[in-house]
Coordinates of C-alpha atoms in Angstrom, one line a residue:
Chain G
X1 CA -10.1 -18.7 19.2
X2 CA -9.6 -15.6 21.3
X3 CA -6.6 -16.5 23.4
X4 CA -4.6 -18.2 20.6
X5 CA -5.2 -15.3 18.3
X6 CA -4.0 -12.8 20.8
X7 CA -0.9 -14.8 21.7
X8 CA -0.2 -15.2 18.0
X9 CA -0.4 -11.4 17.5
X10 CA 1.9 -10.8 20.5
X11 CA 4.3 -13.4 19.1
X12 CA 4.2 -11.8 15.7
X13 CA 5.3 -8.4 17.1
X14 CA 8.2 -10.0 19.0
X15 CA 9.3 -12.2 16.1
X16 CA 9.1 -9.4 13.6
X17 CA 11.2 -7.0 15.7
X18 CA 13.7 -9.8 16.4
X19 CA 13.9 -10.6 12.7
X20 CA 14.5 -7.0 11.8
X21 CA 17.2 -6.6 14.4
X22 CA 18.8 -9.8 13.3
X23 CA 18.9 -8.6 9.7
X24 CA 20.4 -5.3 10.8
X25 CA 23.0 -7.1 12.9
X26 CA 23.9 -9.4 10.0
X27 CA 24.2 -6.4 7.7
X28 CA 26.6 -4.7 10.1
X29 CA 28.6 -7.8 10.8
X30 CA 30.6 -7.3 7.6
X31 CA 31.8 -4.3 5.7
X32 CA 31.3 -4.0 2.0
X33 CA 32.4 -0.4 1.6
X34 CA 33.2 2.7 3.6
X35 CA 33.0 6.2 2.0
X36 CA 33.3 9.6 3.4
X37 CA 30.9 11.7 1.4
X38 CA 30.3 15.4 1.5
X39 CA 27.3 17.7 1.3
X40 CA 27.6 17.3 -2.5
X41 CA 26.7 13.7 -2.3
X42 CA 24.4 13.7 0.8
X43 CA 21.8 16.4 0.9
X44 CA 20.1 17.0 4.2
X45 CA 16.4 16.5 3.8
X46 CA 14.2 19.5 4.5
X47 CA 13.4 19.5 8.2
X48 CA 9.8 18.4 8.6
X49 CA 8.2 20.4 11.5
X50 CA 6.3 17.3 12.5
X51 CA 9.3 15.0 12.5
X52 CA 12.5 15.3 14.5
X53 CA 14.2 12.6 12.5
X54 CA 17.2 13.7 10.5
X55 CA 17.7 12.1 7.1
X56 CA 20.1 12.6 4.2
X57 CA 19.5 11.9 0.6
X58 CA 22.1 10.3 -1.6
X59 CA 22.8 12.2 -4.8
X60 CA 24.6 10.5 -7.7
X61 CA 25.1 11.2 -11.4
X62 CA 24.2 9.0 -14.4
X63 CA 25.2 11.5 -17.0
X64 CA 23.5 10.1 -20.2
X65 CA 21.3 13.1 -21.2
X66 CA 23.7 14.1 -24.0
X67 CA 24.8 10.6 -25.0
X68 CA 23.5 9.0 -28.2
X69 CA 24.7 5.5 -27.4
X70 CA 24.0 2.9 -24.6
X71 CA 27.3 4.0 -22.8
X72 CA 28.1 1.2 -20.4
X73 CA 24.4 0.2 -19.8
X74 CA 23.6 -1.7 -23.0
X75 CA 21.9 -5.0 -23.8
X76 CA 24.7 -7.1 -22.4
X77 CA 24.1 -5.9 -18.9
X78 CA 20.4 -5.5 -19.4
X79 CA 20.0 -9.2 -20.4
X80 CA 22.1 -10.3 -17.4
X81 CA 19.7 -8.3 -15.2
X82 CA 16.7 -10.1 -16.8
X83 CA 15.4 -7.8 -19.4
X84 CA 14.4 -9.0 -22.9
X85 CA 16.5 -7.3 -25.7
X86 CA 15.3 -9.6 -28.5
X87 CA 13.8 -6.9 -30.6
X88 CA 16.1 -4.7 -32.5
X89 CA 16.0 -1.0 -31.6
X90 CA 15.3 -0.1 -35.2
X91 CA 12.3 -2.5 -35.4
X92 CA 8.8 -0.8 -35.7
X93 CA 7.7 -2.9 -32.6
X94 CA 10.6 -1.8 -30.5
X95 CA 8.9 1.3 -28.9
X96 CA 6.0 -0.7 -27.5
X97 CA 8.1 -3.8 -26.8
X98 CA 10.5 -2.0 -24.5
X99 CA 7.9 0.3 -22.9
X100 CA 6.0 -2.8 -21.8
X101 CA 8.9 -4.2 -19.7
X102 CA 8.6 -3.1 -16.0
X103 CA 11.6 -2.1 -14.0
X104 CA 13.8 -4.7 -12.3
X105 CA 15.9 -5.1 -9.2
X106 CA 19.7 -4.9 -9.7
X107 CA 22.9 -3.7 -8.1
X108 CA 24.8 -0.6 -9.4
X109 CA 28.3 0.5 -8.8
X110 CA 28.8 4.1 -7.9
X111 CA 32.4 5.3 -8.2
X112 CA 33.3 8.2 -5.9
X113 CA 35.7 10.9 -7.1
X114 CA 37.5 8.7 -9.5
X115 CA 38.2 8.5 -13.2
X116 CA 34.5 8.6 -14.1
X117 CA 34.2 12.0 -12.3
X118 CA 37.3 13.3 -14.0
X119 CA 35.9 12.3 -17.4
X120 CA 32.6 13.9 -16.5
X121 CA 34.4 17.2 -15.5
X122 CA 36.3 17.2 -18.8
X123 CA 33.2 16.6 -20.8
X124 CA 31.2 19.2 -19.0
X125 CA 34.0 21.8 -19.5
X126 CA 34.2 20.9 -23.2
X127 CA 30.4 21.4 -23.6
X128 CA 30.4 24.6 -21.6
X129 CA 33.3 25.9 -23.7
X130 CA 31.3 25.1 -26.9
X131 CA 28.3 27.0 -25.5
X132 CA 30.4 30.0 -24.5
X133 CA 31.8 30.1 -28.1
X134 CA 28.2 30.2 -29.3
X135 CA 27.4 33.1 -27.0
X136 CA 25.8 31.2 -24.1
X137 CA 27.2 29.0 -21.4
X138 CA 28.6 30.0 -18.0
X139 CA 31.6 32.1 -17.2
X140 CA 34.5 30.5 -15.4
X141 CA 33.4 31.4 -11.9
X142 CA 29.9 30.3 -12.4
X143 CA 31.0 27.1 -14.1
X144 CA 33.4 26.3 -11.2
X145 CA 30.6 27.0 -8.7
X146 CA 28.2 24.8 -10.7
X147 CA 30.7 21.9 -10.8
X148 CA 31.5 22.4 -7.1
X149 CA 27.8 21.6 -6.3
X150 CA 27.7 18.4 -8.3
X151 CA 27.8 15.0 -6.7
X152 CA 31.0 13.1 -7.5
X153 CA 29.3 9.7 -7.3
X154 CA 29.0 8.4 -10.8
X155 CA 27.2 5.2 -11.9
X156 CA 29.7 3.1 -13.8
X157 CA 28.2 -0.4 -13.8
X158 CA 25.2 -2.6 -13.0
X159 CA 24.4 -6.3 -12.6
X160 CA 22.2 -8.8 -10.9
X161 CA 24.9 -10.1 -8.4
X162 CA 26.6 -7.8 -5.9
X163 CA 29.4 -10.3 -5.3
X164 CA 30.3 -10.4 -8.9
X165 CA 30.4 -6.6 -9.1
X166 CA 32.5 -6.4 -6.0
X167 CA 35.1 -8.8 -7.5
X168 CA 35.2 -6.5 -10.6
X169 CA 35.5 -3.4 -8.4
X170 CA 37.3 -4.5 -5.2
X171 CA 38.1 -1.0 -3.9
X172 CA 35.4 -0.5 -1.2
X173 CA 36.7 2.9 -0.3
X174 CA 35.9 4.3 -3.7
X175 CA 33.3 2.0 -5.4
X176 CA 30.0 1.8 -3.6
X177 CA 27.7 -1.2 -4.6
X178 CA 24.1 -0.6 -3.7
X179 CA 20.7 -2.0 -4.7
X180 CA 18.8 -0.1 -7.3
X181 CA 15.7 -0.2 -9.5
X182 CA 16.6 -0.1 -13.1
X183 CA 14.5 0.2 -16.3
X184 CA 15.0 -0.4 -20.0
X185 CA 14.3 2.3 -22.7
X186 CA 14.4 2.4 -26.4
X187 CA 15.7 5.7 -27.8
X188 CA 14.8 6.8 -31.3
X189 CA 17.6 7.5 -33.7
X190 CA 18.5 10.9 -35.2
X191 CA 20.2 12.1 -38.3
X192 CA 23.6 11.4 -36.7
X193 CA 22.9 8.2 -34.8
X194 CA 20.8 5.0 -34.9
X195 CA 18.2 4.0 -32.4
X196 CA 19.5 2.2 -29.4
X197 CA 18.5 0.5 -26.2
X198 CA 19.9 1.7 -22.9
X199 CA 19.3 0.9 -19.2
X200 CA 18.3 3.6 -16.7
X201 CA 18.8 3.8 -13.0
X202 CA 15.4 4.8 -11.7
X203 CA 16.1 4.7 -8.0
X204 CA 18.8 3.8 -5.5
X205 CA 17.5 1.6 -2.7
X206 CA 17.7 3.0 -0.2
X207 CA 18.5 6.6 -1.3
X208 CA 17.6 8.2 2.1
X209 CA 19.5 7.4 5.3
X210 CA 18.5 8.1 8.8
X211 CA 21.3 10.0 10.7
X212 CA 21.8 8.7 14.3
X213 CA 20.8 11.1 17.0
X214 CA 24.5 11.7 18.1
X215 CA 25.2 13.4 14.8
X216 CA 21.8 14.9 13.9
X217 CA 22.0 18.2 15.8
X218 CA 25.4 19.2 14.4
X219 CA 24.4 18.2 10.9
X220 CA 21.3 20.3 11.0
X221 CA 23.2 23.3 12.5
X222 CA 25.8 23.1 9.8
X223 CA 23.2 22.9 7.1
X224 CA 21.1 25.8 8.4
X225 CA 24.0 28.2 9.1
X226 CA 25.5 27.7 5.7
X227 CA 22.3 28.1 3.7
X228 CA 22.2 31.9 4.1
X229 CA 25.9 32.2 3.1
X230 CA 25.3 30.2 0.0
X231 CA 22.5 32.3 -1.3
X232 CA 24.3 35.6 -0.5
X233 CA 27.9 35.0 -1.4
X234 CA 27.8 31.8 -3.5
X235 CA 28.8 28.3 -2.6
X236 CA 31.6 28.1 0.0
X237 CA 34.9 26.7 -1.2
X238 CA 34.8 23.5 0.8
X239 CA 32.1 21.1 2.1
X240 CA 29.9 22.2 5.0
X241 CA 30.0 18.7 6.3
X242 CA 31.3 15.2 5.6
X243 CA 29.5 12.0 6.4
X244 CA 31.1 8.6 6.7
X245 CA 28.8 5.9 5.5
X246 CA 29.3 2.1 5.8
X247 CA 27.6 -0.4 3.6
X248 CA 27.3 -3.9 5.0
X249 CA 26.6 -7.5 3.9
X250 CA 23.1 -6.7 2.8
X251 CA 24.3 -3.5 1.0
X252 CA 22.3 -1.4 3.4
X253 CA 24.0 1.8 4.7
X254 CA 24.6 3.3 8.1
X255 CA 26.2 6.5 9.2
X256 CA 29.2 6.2 11.5
X257 CA 30.6 9.7 11.6
X258 CA 29.7 13.3 10.8
X259 CA 32.3 16.1 10.6
X260 CA 31.2 19.7 10.4
X261 CA 33.5 22.2 8.7
X262 CA 33.9 25.2 11.1
Chain F
X1 CA -31.6 -21.1 27.0
X2 CA -28.2 -22.7 26.3
X3 CA -28.8 -22.2 22.6
X4 CA -27.9 -18.5 23.2
X5 CA -24.3 -19.6 23.6
X6 CA -24.2 -20.6 19.9
X7 CA -25.5 -17.2 18.7
X8 CA -23.5 -14.4 17.5
X9 CA -24.2 -10.8 18.6
X10 CA -25.8 -9.9 15.3
X11 CA -28.1 -13.0 15.5
X12 CA -29.1 -12.1 19.0
X13 CA -29.8 -8.5 17.9
X14 CA -32.0 -9.7 15.1
X15 CA -33.9 -11.9 17.5
X16 CA -34.5 -9.0 19.8
X17 CA -35.6 -6.8 16.8
X18 CA -38.0 -9.6 15.7
X19 CA -39.5 -9.8 19.2
X20 CA -40.1 -6.1 19.3
X21 CA -41.6 -6.0 15.8
X22 CA -43.8 -9.1 16.7
X23 CA -45.0 -7.4 19.9
X24 CA -46.0 -4.2 18.0
X25 CA -47.7 -6.2 15.3
X26 CA -49.7 -8.3 17.8
X27 CA -50.9 -5.0 19.5
X28 CA -51.9 -3.6 16.1
X29 CA -53.8 -6.7 15.2
X30 CA -55.6 -6.7 18.6
X31 CA -56.6 -3.0 18.1
X32 CA -58.0 -3.9 14.6
X33 CA -59.9 -6.8 16.1
X34 CA -58.2 -9.4 13.9
X35 CA -56.5 -11.2 16.8
X36 CA -57.8 -12.0 20.3
X37 CA -55.4 -13.6 22.8
X38 CA -56.7 -14.7 26.2
X39 CA -55.2 -13.0 29.3
X40 CA -53.3 -16.3 30.0
X41 CA -51.8 -16.4 26.5
X42 CA -50.9 -12.7 26.6
X43 CA -49.2 -13.2 30.0
X44 CA -47.3 -16.3 28.9
X45 CA -46.1 -14.6 25.7
X46 CA -45.1 -11.4 27.5
X47 CA -43.2 -13.3 30.3
X48 CA -41.4 -15.5 27.7
X49 CA -40.4 -12.5 25.6
X50 CA -39.3 -10.5 28.6
X51 CA -37.1 -13.3 29.9
X52 CA -35.7 -14.0 26.4
X53 CA -34.8 -10.3 25.8
X54 CA -33.3 -10.0 29.3
X55 CA -31.1 -13.0 28.6
X56 CA -30.1 -11.7 25.2
X57 CA -29.3 -8.3 26.8
X58 CA -27.3 -10.0 29.5
X59 CA -25.2 -12.1 27.2
X60 CA -24.9 -9.8 24.2
X61 CA -26.0 -6.3 25.3
X62 CA -28.5 -6.0 22.5
X63 CA -30.4 -2.8 21.8
X64 CA -34.0 -3.0 23.1
X65 CA -35.4 0.1 21.6
X66 CA -35.0 2.3 18.5
X67 CA -33.4 4.9 20.7
X68 CA -30.8 2.4 21.9
X69 CA -30.2 1.3 18.3
X70 CA -29.5 4.8 17.2
X71 CA -27.1 5.4 20.0
X72 CA -25.3 2.1 19.2
X73 CA -24.9 3.2 15.6
X74 CA -23.5 6.5 16.9
X75 CA -21.1 4.7 19.2
X76 CA -19.8 2.6 16.3
X77 CA -19.1 5.8 14.2
X78 CA -17.5 7.6 17.1
X79 CA -15.3 4.6 18.0
X80 CA -14.0 4.5 14.4
X81 CA -13.4 8.3 14.3
X82 CA -11.8 8.0 17.7
X83 CA -9.5 5.2 16.5
X84 CA -8.4 7.2 13.4
X85 CA -7.8 10.3 15.5
X86 CA -5.8 8.5 18.2
X87 CA -3.8 6.7 15.5
X88 CA -2.9 10.0 13.9
X89 CA -2.0 11.4 17.4
X90 CA 0.2 8.5 18.2
X91 CA 2.1 8.5 14.9
X92 CA 2.6 12.3 14.9
X93 CA 3.7 12.3 18.5
X94 CA 6.3 9.6 17.9
X95 CA 7.6 11.5 14.8
X96 CA 7.9 14.6 17.0
X97 CA 9.9 12.9 19.7
X98 CA 12.0 10.2 18.0
X99 CA 14.8 12.5 17.0
X100 CA 15.5 13.3 20.6
X101 CA 15.6 9.7 22.1
X102 CA 18.2 7.1 21.7
X103 CA 17.8 4.3 19.1
X104 CA 17.3 1.6 21.8
X105 CA 14.5 3.6 23.4
X106 CA 12.9 4.2 20.0
X107 CA 12.9 0.5 19.2
X108 CA 11.6 -0.3 22.7
X109 CA 8.7 2.2 22.4
X110 CA 7.5 1.1 19.0
X111 CA 7.8 -2.6 19.7
X112 CA 6.1 -2.4 23.1
X113 CA 3.2 -0.1 22.0
X114 CA 1.3 -2.7 20.0
X115 CA 1.7 -5.3 22.7
X116 CA 0.4 -2.9 25.4
X117 CA -2.5 -1.9 23.3
X118 CA -3.3 -5.5 22.7
X119 CA -3.4 -6.0 26.4
X120 CA -5.7 -3.0 26.7
X121 CA -8.0 -4.4 24.1
X122 CA -8.1 -7.8 25.9
X123 CA -9.0 -6.1 29.2
X124 CA -11.7 -3.9 27.5
X125 CA -13.2 -7.1 25.9
X126 CA -13.6 -8.6 29.4
X127 CA -15.4 -5.5 30.7
X128 CA -17.8 -4.7 27.8
X129 CA -19.8 -7.0 25.6
X130 CA -20.4 -4.5 22.8
X131 CA -16.6 -4.2 22.2
X132 CA -16.5 -0.5 21.2
X133 CA -13.4 0.2 23.3
X134 CA -11.9 -3.1 22.3
X135 CA -12.3 -2.1 18.6
X136 CA -10.7 1.3 19.3
X137 CA -7.7 -0.3 21.1
X138 CA -7.4 -3.0 18.4
X139 CA -7.2 -0.4 15.6
X140 CA -4.7 1.6 17.5
X141 CA -2.6 -1.6 18.2
X142 CA -2.6 -2.3 14.4
X143 CA -1.5 1.3 13.6
X144 CA 1.3 1.1 16.2
X145 CA 2.5 -2.2 14.7
X146 CA 2.6 -0.5 11.2
X147 CA 4.6 2.3 12.8
X148 CA 6.8 -0.3 14.6
X149 CA 7.9 -2.0 11.4
X150 CA 8.2 1.3 9.4
X151 CA 10.4 2.9 12.1
X152 CA 12.7 -0.1 12.6
X153 CA 13.1 -0.2 8.8
X154 CA 13.9 3.5 8.7
X155 CA 16.4 3.4 11.6
X156 CA 18.4 0.6 9.9
X157 CA 18.0 2.0 6.4
X158 CA 16.6 -1.3 5.2
X159 CA 15.8 -1.9 1.5
X160 CA 12.0 -2.0 0.6
X161 CA 10.4 -5.4 0.8
X162 CA 6.9 -6.8 0.5
X163 CA 7.3 -8.8 3.8
X164 CA 5.8 -6.1 6.0
X165 CA 2.5 -6.5 4.1
X166 CA 2.3 -10.1 5.3
X167 CA 3.1 -9.4 8.9
X168 CA 0.7 -6.4 9.0
X169 CA -2.0 -8.5 7.4
X170 CA -1.5 -11.4 9.7
X171 CA -1.6 -9.1 12.7
X172 CA -4.8 -7.5 11.6
X173 CA -6.4 -10.9 10.9
X174 CA -5.4 -12.1 14.4
X175 CA -7.2 -9.1 15.9
X176 CA -10.2 -9.8 13.7
X177 CA -10.5 -13.4 14.7
X178 CA -9.8 -12.7 18.3
X179 CA -12.8 -10.4 18.7
X180 CA -14.9 -10.8 15.6
X181 CA -13.9 -7.3 14.3
X182 CA -14.8 -6.7 10.6
X183 CA -12.6 -3.7 9.8
X184 CA -9.3 -5.3 10.9
X185 CA -10.6 -8.4 8.9
X186 CA -11.0 -6.3 5.7
X187 CA -7.6 -4.6 6.2
X188 CA -5.8 -7.8 7.0
X189 CA -7.3 -9.6 4.0
X190 CA -6.5 -6.7 1.6
X191 CA -2.9 -6.7 2.9
X192 CA -2.4 -10.4 2.5
X193 CA -3.8 -10.1 -1.1
X194 CA -1.4 -7.3 -1.8
X195 CA 1.5 -9.3 -0.3
X196 CA 0.8 -12.2 -2.5
X197 CA 0.8 -10.0 -5.6
X198 CA 3.9 -8.1 -4.5
X199 CA 5.8 -11.3 -3.7
X200 CA 5.0 -12.8 -7.1
X201 CA 6.6 -9.8 -8.9
X202 CA 9.6 -9.8 -6.5
X203 CA 10.2 -13.5 -7.3
X204 CA 10.4 -12.5 -10.9
X205 CA 13.0 -9.9 -10.2
X206 CA 10.9 -6.8 -10.1
X207 CA 10.5 -4.2 -7.4
X208 CA 7.5 -5.2 -5.4
X209 CA 5.4 -2.1 -6.3
X210 CA 5.5 -3.3 -9.9
X211 CA 2.5 -5.3 -8.8
X212 CA 0.5 -2.0 -9.1
X213 CA 1.5 -1.9 -12.8
X214 CA 0.4 -5.5 -13.3
X215 CA -3.1 -6.0 -12.0
X216 CA -3.2 -9.6 -13.2
X217 CA -1.1 -10.5 -10.2
X218 CA -4.2 -9.8 -8.0
X219 CA -6.4 -12.3 -9.8
X220 CA -5.3 -15.5 -8.0
X221 CA -5.1 -14.1 -4.4
X222 CA -8.5 -12.3 -4.8
X223 CA -10.2 -15.4 -6.0
X224 CA -8.6 -17.5 -3.3
X225 CA -9.9 -14.9 -0.8
X226 CA -13.4 -15.2 -2.2
X227 CA -13.2 -19.0 -1.9
X228 CA -11.9 -18.6 1.7
X229 CA -14.9 -16.4 2.6
X230 CA -17.1 -19.5 2.6
X231 CA -14.9 -21.4 5.1
X232 CA -16.5 -22.7 8.3
X233 CA -14.2 -20.5 10.4
X234 CA -15.9 -17.4 8.9
X235 CA -19.4 -18.8 8.6
X236 CA -19.9 -18.8 12.4
X237 CA -18.7 -15.1 12.7
X238 CA -21.3 -12.6 11.9
X239 CA -20.5 -10.5 8.8
X240 CA -17.2 -12.2 8.1
X241 CA -18.2 -14.0 4.9
X242 CA -19.7 -10.8 3.5
X243 CA -16.6 -8.6 4.5
X244 CA -14.2 -11.1 2.9
X245 CA -16.3 -11.4 -0.3
X246 CA -16.4 -7.6 -0.5
X247 CA -12.7 -7.3 -0.3
X248 CA -12.0 -10.1 -2.8
X249 CA -14.5 -8.9 -5.3
X250 CA -13.5 -5.3 -5.0
X251 CA -9.9 -6.1 -5.7
X252 CA -10.9 -8.4 -8.6
X253 CA -13.2 -5.8 -10.1
X254 CA -10.7 -3.0 -9.7
X255 CA -8.0 -5.1 -11.4
X256 CA -10.3 -5.9 -14.4
X257 CA -11.5 -2.3 -14.6
X258 CA -7.9 -1.0 -14.8
X259 CA -7.0 -3.6 -17.4
X260 CA -10.1 -2.7 -19.4
X261 CA -8.8 0.9 -19.6
X262 CA -5.0 0.4 -19.6
X263 CA -4.2 -2.7 -21.7
X264 CA -0.5 -2.0 -21.7
X265 CA -0.5 -3.1 -18.0
X266 CA -1.3 -6.7 -19.0
X267 CA 1.3 -9.4 -19.0
X268 CA -0.4 -10.6 -22.3
X269 CA 1.6 -9.7 -25.4
X270 CA -1.1 -8.4 -27.7
X271 CA -2.3 -5.1 -28.9
X272 CA -3.6 -2.8 -26.2
X273 CA -7.0 -2.6 -28.0
X274 CA -7.5 -6.3 -28.0
X275 CA -6.6 -6.6 -24.3
X276 CA -8.8 -3.7 -23.3
X277 CA -11.8 -5.0 -25.2
X278 CA -11.3 -8.5 -23.8
X279 CA -11.1 -7.3 -20.2
X280 CA -14.1 -5.0 -20.8
X281 CA -16.1 -8.1 -21.9
X282 CA -14.8 -10.1 -18.9
X283 CA -15.8 -7.2 -16.6
X284 CA -19.4 -7.2 -17.8
X285 CA -19.6 -11.0 -17.4
X286 CA -18.1 -10.9 -13.9
X287 CA -20.5 -8.2 -12.9
X288 CA -23.5 -10.1 -14.2
X289 CA -22.3 -13.2 -12.5
X290 CA -21.9 -11.4 -9.2
X291 CA -25.5 -10.0 -9.5
X292 CA -26.9 -13.5 -10.3
X293 CA -25.0 -15.2 -7.5
X294 CA -25.9 -12.5 -5.1
X295 CA -29.6 -12.9 -5.9
X296 CA -29.5 -16.7 -5.8
X297 CA -27.6 -16.9 -2.5
X298 CA -29.2 -13.8 -1.0
X299 CA -25.8 -12.1 -0.7
X300 CA -27.0 -8.5 -0.8
X301 CA -23.4 -7.3 -0.6
X302 CA -22.3 -9.3 -3.6
X303 CA -25.4 -8.2 -5.6
X304 CA -24.9 -4.6 -4.8
X305 CA -21.2 -4.6 -5.6
X306 CA -21.8 -6.4 -8.9
X307 CA -24.5 -3.8 -9.8
X308 CA -22.2 -1.0 -8.9
X309 CA -19.3 -2.4 -11.0
X310 CA -21.7 -3.0 -13.9
X311 CA -22.8 0.6 -13.7
X312 CA -19.2 1.9 -13.6
X313 CA -18.2 -0.3 -16.6
X314 CA -21.2 0.9 -18.5
X315 CA -20.5 4.5 -17.7
X316 CA -16.9 4.2 -18.9
X317 CA -18.2 2.6 -22.2
X318 CA -20.7 5.4 -22.7
X319 CA -17.9 7.9 -22.3
X320 CA -15.9 6.0 -24.9
X321 CA -18.8 5.7 -27.3
X322 CA -20.8 8.9 -26.9
X323 CA -18.8 11.7 -25.1
X324 CA -17.2 13.1 -28.3
X325 CA -20.1 12.4 -30.6
X326 CA -23.3 13.7 -29.0
X327 CA -24.1 16.9 -27.0
X328 CA -23.4 16.7 -23.3
X329 CA -27.0 17.0 -22.4
X330 CA -27.8 14.1 -24.6
X331 CA -25.0 12.1 -23.1
X332 CA -26.4 12.5 -19.6
X333 CA -29.9 11.8 -20.9
X334 CA -28.6 8.4 -22.2
X335 CA -27.0 7.7 -18.8
X336 CA -30.1 8.7 -16.9
X337 CA -32.3 6.6 -19.3
X338 CA -30.1 3.6 -18.7
X339 CA -30.4 4.1 -14.9
X340 CA -34.2 4.2 -15.2
X341 CA -34.2 1.0 -17.3
X342 CA -32.1 -0.7 -14.6
X343 CA -34.6 0.5 -12.0
X344 CA -37.5 -1.0 -13.9
X345 CA -35.6 -4.3 -14.4
X346 CA -34.6 -4.6 -10.7
X347 CA -38.2 -3.7 -9.7
X348 CA -39.5 -6.6 -11.8
X349 CA -36.9 -8.9 -10.3
X350 CA -38.0 -7.7 -6.9
X351 CA -41.7 -8.3 -7.6
X352 CA -40.9 -11.8 -8.9
X353 CA -38.8 -12.8 -5.9
X354 CA -40.6 -15.2 -3.5
X355 CA -42.2 -13.7 -0.3
X356 CA -41.4 -15.5 3.0
X357 CA -44.4 -17.3 4.3
X358 CA -46.7 -16.6 1.3
X359 CA -49.0 -19.4 0.1
X360 CA -49.6 -19.9 -3.6

């Protein structure tokens, strides 16, 4: 038993690594989307003293906090993903029924700096103006700085099949399709709106990318040198860095370029 | 003496221990005047036992005294601590250097490390019969394989998947069966059980960690593992059946315990109260069954685990029933009284259990 077991273990290491490299090569053999994102969409992870790996974290918006309706993520898309929407939102059993359903795998479409972002900006400006009129809110400069720090990746669609989504959103330079974990929630009604069911994007998979060694040092230097300026003088006018990210056949990303703003 | 070739090390050690105890008992009986052996009989017995122990020591490196036994126990503990420390050192060292080495070198290091450590474990196994260093290298090889798969996944930004659990589990099991190592066996078995549950939820369209929210996915693989513990391939390896049973039953009991407290995590569409009460009842039945089977088959591990699970279940029920209703001192008095009642019951069971060699 000894020799076969040892040979099996060695073979397992070799086969596992070969399989992983094959999957990676397959992913990179075809391009699904290419985006050049800025420090607003890709935050550099805090440098762990025990690790010299450089990773960035994808930031996106799913601006539903103030919405009292399903927006685009209603039962039609939830059913397609595999959730059960058979109980009406107003039913007394709805709360427990929807809370019982675990999250599911899906693909989501993140639109970059497009109509969804413009609509978000307008809505944010309208809400801020209303708050200012009521004595609160941010002044123009603070509001501009706030918006300049927000990611321009907005979630605009979701579904079980990435190919179907790509056919609906063919522009790979603006619409990123990535795997995600989504959940279903029932929201109680208020005086001005009924109860409703809406999907939520719990996690983008993966939402953290390893930055290749060739770009890591310049990225870290750009992030560290700008940090002090940000806290002293407010956010700089332009991005500190841009990162070009490709998504391949398996919808897994890799970084191909990093440009640091001097 | 060819029968020694069919013994495991544990069996050989028990034989050596019996010989030592027998020799001490014969000396005590002779001092008390109960037993009188002729010089020829004493000599023959002594020569036979000396040759037997020498052969056992030669083949299995058994402990021949209490002092050696204590040292062996110390070596087992130290080898485990050493394996854990070296694993931490290897992982942290790699994390410290990987940002400064090219991707191809990173992959080469992490993929070669487990293979080199396997080779080291094989070499150590040829040199020592007690396998302490083999054990250390085997644990380190497993840890490096976990690092290997994790690092390659991180380099290429791969989506999470349950597949690594299967390959890690298979690797650990291979190490276990190569050198009869129980800790890799337990780790490998637990990982395969986890992979099974994670794969089931993935097939149903959920992220694989949803298996943690649905303990029922662990029922089938844990029961399959309990059944596998009795397979012939395990029976001839010392400690393997018990280790596999422990993993299987621990997973099963934990799943039932969680469902007994968190009914909303069940797949069953019923009220949380009904589900929790049902699983609490099932838990008590399973615990009693484990105790009964453990006593009947002389599986001390199963009996002890069943008793511990029973105790935990009962404690949780006491908290539910009494914590808010009686003073805290009275609560702990009830718990202590229950423990004493159990002690009396177990003592009666012990007194009634048959004694080896006793006549009626």
